[in-house]
mmCIF file of C-alpha atoms in Angstrom:
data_model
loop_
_atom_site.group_PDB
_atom_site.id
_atom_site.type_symbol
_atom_site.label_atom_id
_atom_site.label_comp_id
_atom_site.label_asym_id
_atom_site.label_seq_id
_atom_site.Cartn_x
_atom_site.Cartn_y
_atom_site.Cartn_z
ATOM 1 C CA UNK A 12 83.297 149.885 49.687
ATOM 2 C CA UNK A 13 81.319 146.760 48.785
ATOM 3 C CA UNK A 14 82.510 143.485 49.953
ATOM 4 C CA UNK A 15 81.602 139.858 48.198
ATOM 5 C CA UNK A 16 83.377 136.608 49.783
ATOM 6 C CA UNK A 17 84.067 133.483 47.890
ATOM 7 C CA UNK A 18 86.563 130.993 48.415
ATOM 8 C CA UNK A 19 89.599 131.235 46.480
ATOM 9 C CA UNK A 20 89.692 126.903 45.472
ATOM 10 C CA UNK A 21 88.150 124.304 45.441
ATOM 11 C CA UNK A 22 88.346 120.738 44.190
ATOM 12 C CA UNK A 23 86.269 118.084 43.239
ATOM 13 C CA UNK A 24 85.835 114.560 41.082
ATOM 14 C CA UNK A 25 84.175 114.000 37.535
ATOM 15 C CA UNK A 26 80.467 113.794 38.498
ATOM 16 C CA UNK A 27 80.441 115.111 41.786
ATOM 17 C CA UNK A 28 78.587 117.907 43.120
ATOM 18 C CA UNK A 29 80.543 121.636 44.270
ATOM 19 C CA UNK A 30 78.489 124.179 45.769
ATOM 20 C CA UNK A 31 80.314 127.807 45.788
ATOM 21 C CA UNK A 32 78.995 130.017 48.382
ATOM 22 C CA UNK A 33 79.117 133.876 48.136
ATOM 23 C CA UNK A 34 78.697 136.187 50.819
ATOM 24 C CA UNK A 35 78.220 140.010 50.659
ATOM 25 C CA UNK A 36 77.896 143.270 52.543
ATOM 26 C CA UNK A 37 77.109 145.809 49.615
ATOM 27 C CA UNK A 38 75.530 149.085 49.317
ATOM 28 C CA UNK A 39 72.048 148.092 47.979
ATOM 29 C CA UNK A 40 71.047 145.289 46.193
ATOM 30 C CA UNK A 41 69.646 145.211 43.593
ATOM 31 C CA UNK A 42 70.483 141.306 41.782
ATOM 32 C CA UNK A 43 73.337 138.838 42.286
ATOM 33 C CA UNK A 44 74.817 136.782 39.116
ATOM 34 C CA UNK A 45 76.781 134.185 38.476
ATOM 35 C CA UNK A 46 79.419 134.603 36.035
ATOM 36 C CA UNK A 47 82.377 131.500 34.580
ATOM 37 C CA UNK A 48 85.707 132.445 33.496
ATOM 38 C CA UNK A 49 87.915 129.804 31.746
ATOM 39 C CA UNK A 50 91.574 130.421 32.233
ATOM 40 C CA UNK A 51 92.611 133.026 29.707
ATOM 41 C CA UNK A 52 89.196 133.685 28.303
ATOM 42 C CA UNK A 53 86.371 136.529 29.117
ATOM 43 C CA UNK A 54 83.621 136.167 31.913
ATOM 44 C CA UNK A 55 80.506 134.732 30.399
ATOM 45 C CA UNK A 56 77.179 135.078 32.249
ATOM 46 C CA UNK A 57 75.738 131.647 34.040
ATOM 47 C CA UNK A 58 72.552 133.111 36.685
ATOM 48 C CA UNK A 59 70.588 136.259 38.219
ATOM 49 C CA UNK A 60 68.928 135.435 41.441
ATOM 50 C CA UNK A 61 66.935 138.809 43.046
ATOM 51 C CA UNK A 62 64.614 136.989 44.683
ATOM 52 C CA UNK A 63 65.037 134.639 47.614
ATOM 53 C CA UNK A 64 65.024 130.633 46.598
ATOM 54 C CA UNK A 65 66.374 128.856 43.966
ATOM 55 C CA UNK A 66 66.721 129.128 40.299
ATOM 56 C CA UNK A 67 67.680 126.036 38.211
ATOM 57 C CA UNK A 68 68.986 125.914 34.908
ATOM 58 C CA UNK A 69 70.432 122.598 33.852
ATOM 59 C CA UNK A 70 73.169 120.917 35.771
ATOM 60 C CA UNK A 71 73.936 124.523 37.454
ATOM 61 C CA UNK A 72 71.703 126.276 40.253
ATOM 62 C CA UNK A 73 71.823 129.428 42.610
ATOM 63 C CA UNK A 74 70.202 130.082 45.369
ATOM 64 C CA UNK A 75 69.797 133.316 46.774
ATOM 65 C CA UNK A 76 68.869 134.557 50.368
ATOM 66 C CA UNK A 77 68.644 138.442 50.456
ATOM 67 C CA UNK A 78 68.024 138.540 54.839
ATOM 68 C CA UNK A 79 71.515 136.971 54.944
ATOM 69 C CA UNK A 80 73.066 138.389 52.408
ATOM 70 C CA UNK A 81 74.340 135.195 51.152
ATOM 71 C CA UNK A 82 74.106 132.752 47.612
ATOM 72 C CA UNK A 83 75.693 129.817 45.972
ATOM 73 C CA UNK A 84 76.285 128.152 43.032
ATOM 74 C CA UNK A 85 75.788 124.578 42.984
ATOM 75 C CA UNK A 86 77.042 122.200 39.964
ATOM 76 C CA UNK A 87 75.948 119.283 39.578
ATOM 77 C CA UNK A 88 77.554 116.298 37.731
ATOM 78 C CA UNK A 89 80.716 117.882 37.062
ATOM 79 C CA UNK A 90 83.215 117.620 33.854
ATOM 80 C CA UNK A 91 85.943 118.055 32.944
ATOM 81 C CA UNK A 92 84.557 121.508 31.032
ATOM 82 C CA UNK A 93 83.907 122.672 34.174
ATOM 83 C CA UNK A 94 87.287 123.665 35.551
ATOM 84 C CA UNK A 95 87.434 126.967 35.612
ATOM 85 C CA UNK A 96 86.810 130.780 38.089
ATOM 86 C CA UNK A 97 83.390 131.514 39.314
ATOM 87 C CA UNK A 98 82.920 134.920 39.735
ATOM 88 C CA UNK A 99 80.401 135.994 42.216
ATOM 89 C CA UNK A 100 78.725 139.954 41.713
ATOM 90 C CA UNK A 101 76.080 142.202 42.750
ATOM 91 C CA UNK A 102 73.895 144.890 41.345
ATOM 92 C CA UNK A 103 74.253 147.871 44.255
ATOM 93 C CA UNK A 104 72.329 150.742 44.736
ATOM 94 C CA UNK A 105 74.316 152.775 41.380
ATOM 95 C CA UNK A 106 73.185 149.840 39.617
ATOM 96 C CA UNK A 107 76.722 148.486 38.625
ATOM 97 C CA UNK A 108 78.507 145.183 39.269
ATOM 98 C CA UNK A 109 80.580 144.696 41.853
ATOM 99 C CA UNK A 110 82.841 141.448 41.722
ATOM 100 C CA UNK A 111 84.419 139.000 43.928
ATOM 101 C CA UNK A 112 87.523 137.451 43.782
ATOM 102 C CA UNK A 113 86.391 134.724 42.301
ATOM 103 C CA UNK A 114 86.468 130.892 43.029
ATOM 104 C CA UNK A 115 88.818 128.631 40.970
ATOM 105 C CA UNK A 116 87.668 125.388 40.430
ATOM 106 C CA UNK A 117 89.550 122.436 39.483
ATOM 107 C CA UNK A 118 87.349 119.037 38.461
ATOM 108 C CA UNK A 119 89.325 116.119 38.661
ATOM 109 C CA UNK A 120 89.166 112.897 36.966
ATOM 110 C CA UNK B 23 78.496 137.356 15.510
ATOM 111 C CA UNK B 24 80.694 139.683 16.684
ATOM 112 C CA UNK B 25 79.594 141.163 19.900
ATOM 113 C CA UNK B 26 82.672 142.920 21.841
ATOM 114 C CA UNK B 27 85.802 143.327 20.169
ATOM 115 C CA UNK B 28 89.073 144.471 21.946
ATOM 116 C CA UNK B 29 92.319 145.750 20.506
ATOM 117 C CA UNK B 30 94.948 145.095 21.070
ATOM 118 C CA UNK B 31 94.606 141.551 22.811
ATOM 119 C CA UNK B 32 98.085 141.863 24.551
ATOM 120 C CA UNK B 33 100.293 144.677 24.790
ATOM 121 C CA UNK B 34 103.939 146.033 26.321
ATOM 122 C CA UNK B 35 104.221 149.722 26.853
ATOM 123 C CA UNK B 36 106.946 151.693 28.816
ATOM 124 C CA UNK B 37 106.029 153.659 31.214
ATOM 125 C CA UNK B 38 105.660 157.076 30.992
ATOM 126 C CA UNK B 39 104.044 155.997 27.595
ATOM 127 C CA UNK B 40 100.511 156.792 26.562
ATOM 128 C CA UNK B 41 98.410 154.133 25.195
ATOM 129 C CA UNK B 42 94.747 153.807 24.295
ATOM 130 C CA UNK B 43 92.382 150.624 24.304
ATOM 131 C CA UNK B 44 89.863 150.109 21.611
ATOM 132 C CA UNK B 45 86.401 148.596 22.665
ATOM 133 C CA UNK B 46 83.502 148.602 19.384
ATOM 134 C CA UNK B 47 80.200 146.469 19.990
ATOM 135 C CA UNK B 48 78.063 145.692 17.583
ATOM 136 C CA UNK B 49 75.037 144.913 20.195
ATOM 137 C CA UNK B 50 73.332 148.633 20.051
ATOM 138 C CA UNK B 51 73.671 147.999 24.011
ATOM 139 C CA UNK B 52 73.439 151.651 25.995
ATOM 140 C CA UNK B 53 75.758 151.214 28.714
ATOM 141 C CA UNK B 54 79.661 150.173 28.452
ATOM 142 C CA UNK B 55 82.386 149.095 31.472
ATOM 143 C CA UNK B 56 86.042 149.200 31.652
ATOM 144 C CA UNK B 57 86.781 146.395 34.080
ATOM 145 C CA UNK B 58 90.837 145.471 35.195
ATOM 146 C CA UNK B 59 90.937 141.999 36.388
ATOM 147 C CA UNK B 60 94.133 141.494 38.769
ATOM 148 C CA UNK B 61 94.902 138.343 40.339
ATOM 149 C CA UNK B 62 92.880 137.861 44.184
ATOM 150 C CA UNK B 63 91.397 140.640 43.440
ATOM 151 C CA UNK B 64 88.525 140.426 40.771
ATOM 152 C CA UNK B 65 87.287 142.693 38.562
ATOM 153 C CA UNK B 66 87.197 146.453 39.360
ATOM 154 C CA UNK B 67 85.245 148.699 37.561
ATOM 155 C CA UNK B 68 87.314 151.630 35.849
ATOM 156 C CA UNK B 69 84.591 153.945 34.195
ATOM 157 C CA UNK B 70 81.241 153.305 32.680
ATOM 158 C CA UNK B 71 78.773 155.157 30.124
ATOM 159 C CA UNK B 72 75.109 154.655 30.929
ATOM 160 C CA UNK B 73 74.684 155.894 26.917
ATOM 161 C CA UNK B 74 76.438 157.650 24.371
ATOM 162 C CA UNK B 75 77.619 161.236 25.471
ATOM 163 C CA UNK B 76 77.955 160.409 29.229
ATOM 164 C CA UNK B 77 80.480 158.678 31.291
ATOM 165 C CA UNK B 78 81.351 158.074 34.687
ATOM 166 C CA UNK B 79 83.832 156.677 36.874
ATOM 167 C CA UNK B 80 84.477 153.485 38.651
ATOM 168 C CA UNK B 81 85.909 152.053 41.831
ATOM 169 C CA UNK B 82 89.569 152.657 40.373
ATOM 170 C CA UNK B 83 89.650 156.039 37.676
ATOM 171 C CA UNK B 84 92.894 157.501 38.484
ATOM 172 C CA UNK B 85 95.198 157.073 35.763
ATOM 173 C CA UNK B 86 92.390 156.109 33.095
ATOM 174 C CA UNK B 87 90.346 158.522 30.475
ATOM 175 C CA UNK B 88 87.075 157.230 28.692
ATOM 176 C CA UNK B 89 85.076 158.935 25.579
ATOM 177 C CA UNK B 90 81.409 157.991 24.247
ATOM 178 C CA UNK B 91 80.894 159.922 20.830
ATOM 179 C CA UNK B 92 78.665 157.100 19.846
ATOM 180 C CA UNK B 93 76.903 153.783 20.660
ATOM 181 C CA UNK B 94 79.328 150.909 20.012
ATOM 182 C CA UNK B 95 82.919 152.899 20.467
ATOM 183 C CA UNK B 96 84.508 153.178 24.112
ATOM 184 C CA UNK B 97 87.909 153.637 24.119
ATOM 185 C CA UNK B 98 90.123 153.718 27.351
ATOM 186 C CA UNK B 99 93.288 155.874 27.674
ATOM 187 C CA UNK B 100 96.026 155.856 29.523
ATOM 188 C CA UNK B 101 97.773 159.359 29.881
ATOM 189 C CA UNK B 102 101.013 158.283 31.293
ATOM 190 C CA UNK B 103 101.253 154.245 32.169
ATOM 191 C CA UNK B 104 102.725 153.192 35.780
ATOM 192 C CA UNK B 105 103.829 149.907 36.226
ATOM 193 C CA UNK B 106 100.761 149.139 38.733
ATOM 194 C CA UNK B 107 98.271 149.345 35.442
ATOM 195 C CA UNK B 108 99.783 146.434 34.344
ATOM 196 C CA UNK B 109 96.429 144.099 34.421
ATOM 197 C CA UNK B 110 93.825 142.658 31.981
ATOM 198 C CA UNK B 111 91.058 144.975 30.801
ATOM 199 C CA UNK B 112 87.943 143.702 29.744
ATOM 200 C CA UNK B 113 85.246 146.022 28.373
ATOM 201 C CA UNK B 114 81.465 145.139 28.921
ATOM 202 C CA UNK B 115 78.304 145.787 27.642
ATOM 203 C CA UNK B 116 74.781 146.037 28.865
ATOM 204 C CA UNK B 117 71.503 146.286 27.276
ATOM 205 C CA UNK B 118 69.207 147.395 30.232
ATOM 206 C CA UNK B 119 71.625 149.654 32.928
ATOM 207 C CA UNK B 120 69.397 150.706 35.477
ATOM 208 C CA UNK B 121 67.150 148.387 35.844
ATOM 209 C CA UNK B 122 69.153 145.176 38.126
ATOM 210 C CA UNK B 123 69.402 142.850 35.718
ATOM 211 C CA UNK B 124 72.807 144.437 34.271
ATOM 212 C CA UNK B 125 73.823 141.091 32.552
ATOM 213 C CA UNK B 126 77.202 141.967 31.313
ATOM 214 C CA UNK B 127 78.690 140.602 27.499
ATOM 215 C CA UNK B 128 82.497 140.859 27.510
ATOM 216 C CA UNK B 129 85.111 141.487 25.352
ATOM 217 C CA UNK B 130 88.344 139.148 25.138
ATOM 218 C CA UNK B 131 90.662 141.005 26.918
ATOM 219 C CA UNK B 132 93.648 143.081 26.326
ATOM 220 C CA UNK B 133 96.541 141.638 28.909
ATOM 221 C CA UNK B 134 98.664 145.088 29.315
ATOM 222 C CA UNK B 135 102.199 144.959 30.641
ATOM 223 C CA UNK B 136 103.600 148.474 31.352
ATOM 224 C CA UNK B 137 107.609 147.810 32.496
#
């Protein structure tokens, strides 16, 4: 089976920075995304990394480092809005997602 | 825009009872998920179709039917409910399967309860 680690929580203040690391052990690989959940609401896609480095979109980046099978998702100046599961997948080698737990993330004022 | 729609959003069935889950996109996208979401332990993937006429199944089939007859319909049945499909299903789209970049669009969710 595949296997993707993320932390379960995590906490942190109105314009702070949380960084969300994601490990994995999959069969293939073939992409890794990012993916927010707000409580009661439907997954809605945030990054693709399939390349090693960093991609930057806004206040949210993901970095990506195939050799250690390993990413995170870093916020930056965090609201309010942002409280909510990060969800953590990869592309394998049938080309379908797998999915971690997820990461819950409260932002505090 | 309408994207993914799900019926029904939530949903209490008895078990032993057979129930099916509507999923109709609008997207033309080729390839469709059934995804249960269970607390600490993520999505799973229940069947897919890479394209209309084809199917195939997930990480967790057993208990769970799909059908393709066309592009934006994928309906998921349950023959005979058990207590332990009580979850949230979310059906997914994708408009490139195959390729890596399988970005996903979502439905809203049908929370099912079977007691």
């Amino acid at each position: 089976g595949q296997n993707i680690d993320q932390p379960t929580e995590m906490t942190a203040t109105e314009g702070a920075i949380v960084q969300i690391n994601c490990t994995y052990q999959t069969s293939g690989f073939n992409g890794l995304f990012w993916y927010q959940q707000h409580a009661g609401e439907a997954p809605t896609f945030l990054s693709y990394n399939v390349l090693d480095g960093l991609e930057e979109k806004g206040r949210f980046s993901s970095f990506l480092s195939r050799s250690k099978g390993y990413s995170y998702l870093l916020l930056k100046e965090l609201q309010m809005k942002d409280s909510a599961s990060y969800l953590c997948a990869v592309s394998t080698d049938d080309y379908k997602l797998s999915f971690g737990a997820g990461t819950t993330v409260t932002v505090r004022a | 825009t309408a994207g993914i729609t799900q019926a029904p959003t939530s949903q209490i069935l008895a078990a032993g009872r057979s129930m099916t889950l509507r999923c109709t996109q609008d997207m033309r996208h080729n390839a469709m998920y059934w995804y249960r979401q269970d607390l600490g332990l993520g999505l799973r993937l229940i069947h897919y179709s890479n394209t209309a006429g084809t199917t195939g199944k997930g990480e967790v089939p057993d208990g769970y039917s799909v059908s393709r007859a066309n592009t934006d319909d994928f309906p998921l049945t349950l023959a005979s409910a058990v207590p332990s499909q009580t979850s949230v299903y979310f059906c997914a789209s994708s408009p490139e399967p195959g390729t890596g970049f399988e970005k996903l669009f979502f439905g809203s969710g049908t929370q099912l309860s079977v007691l």
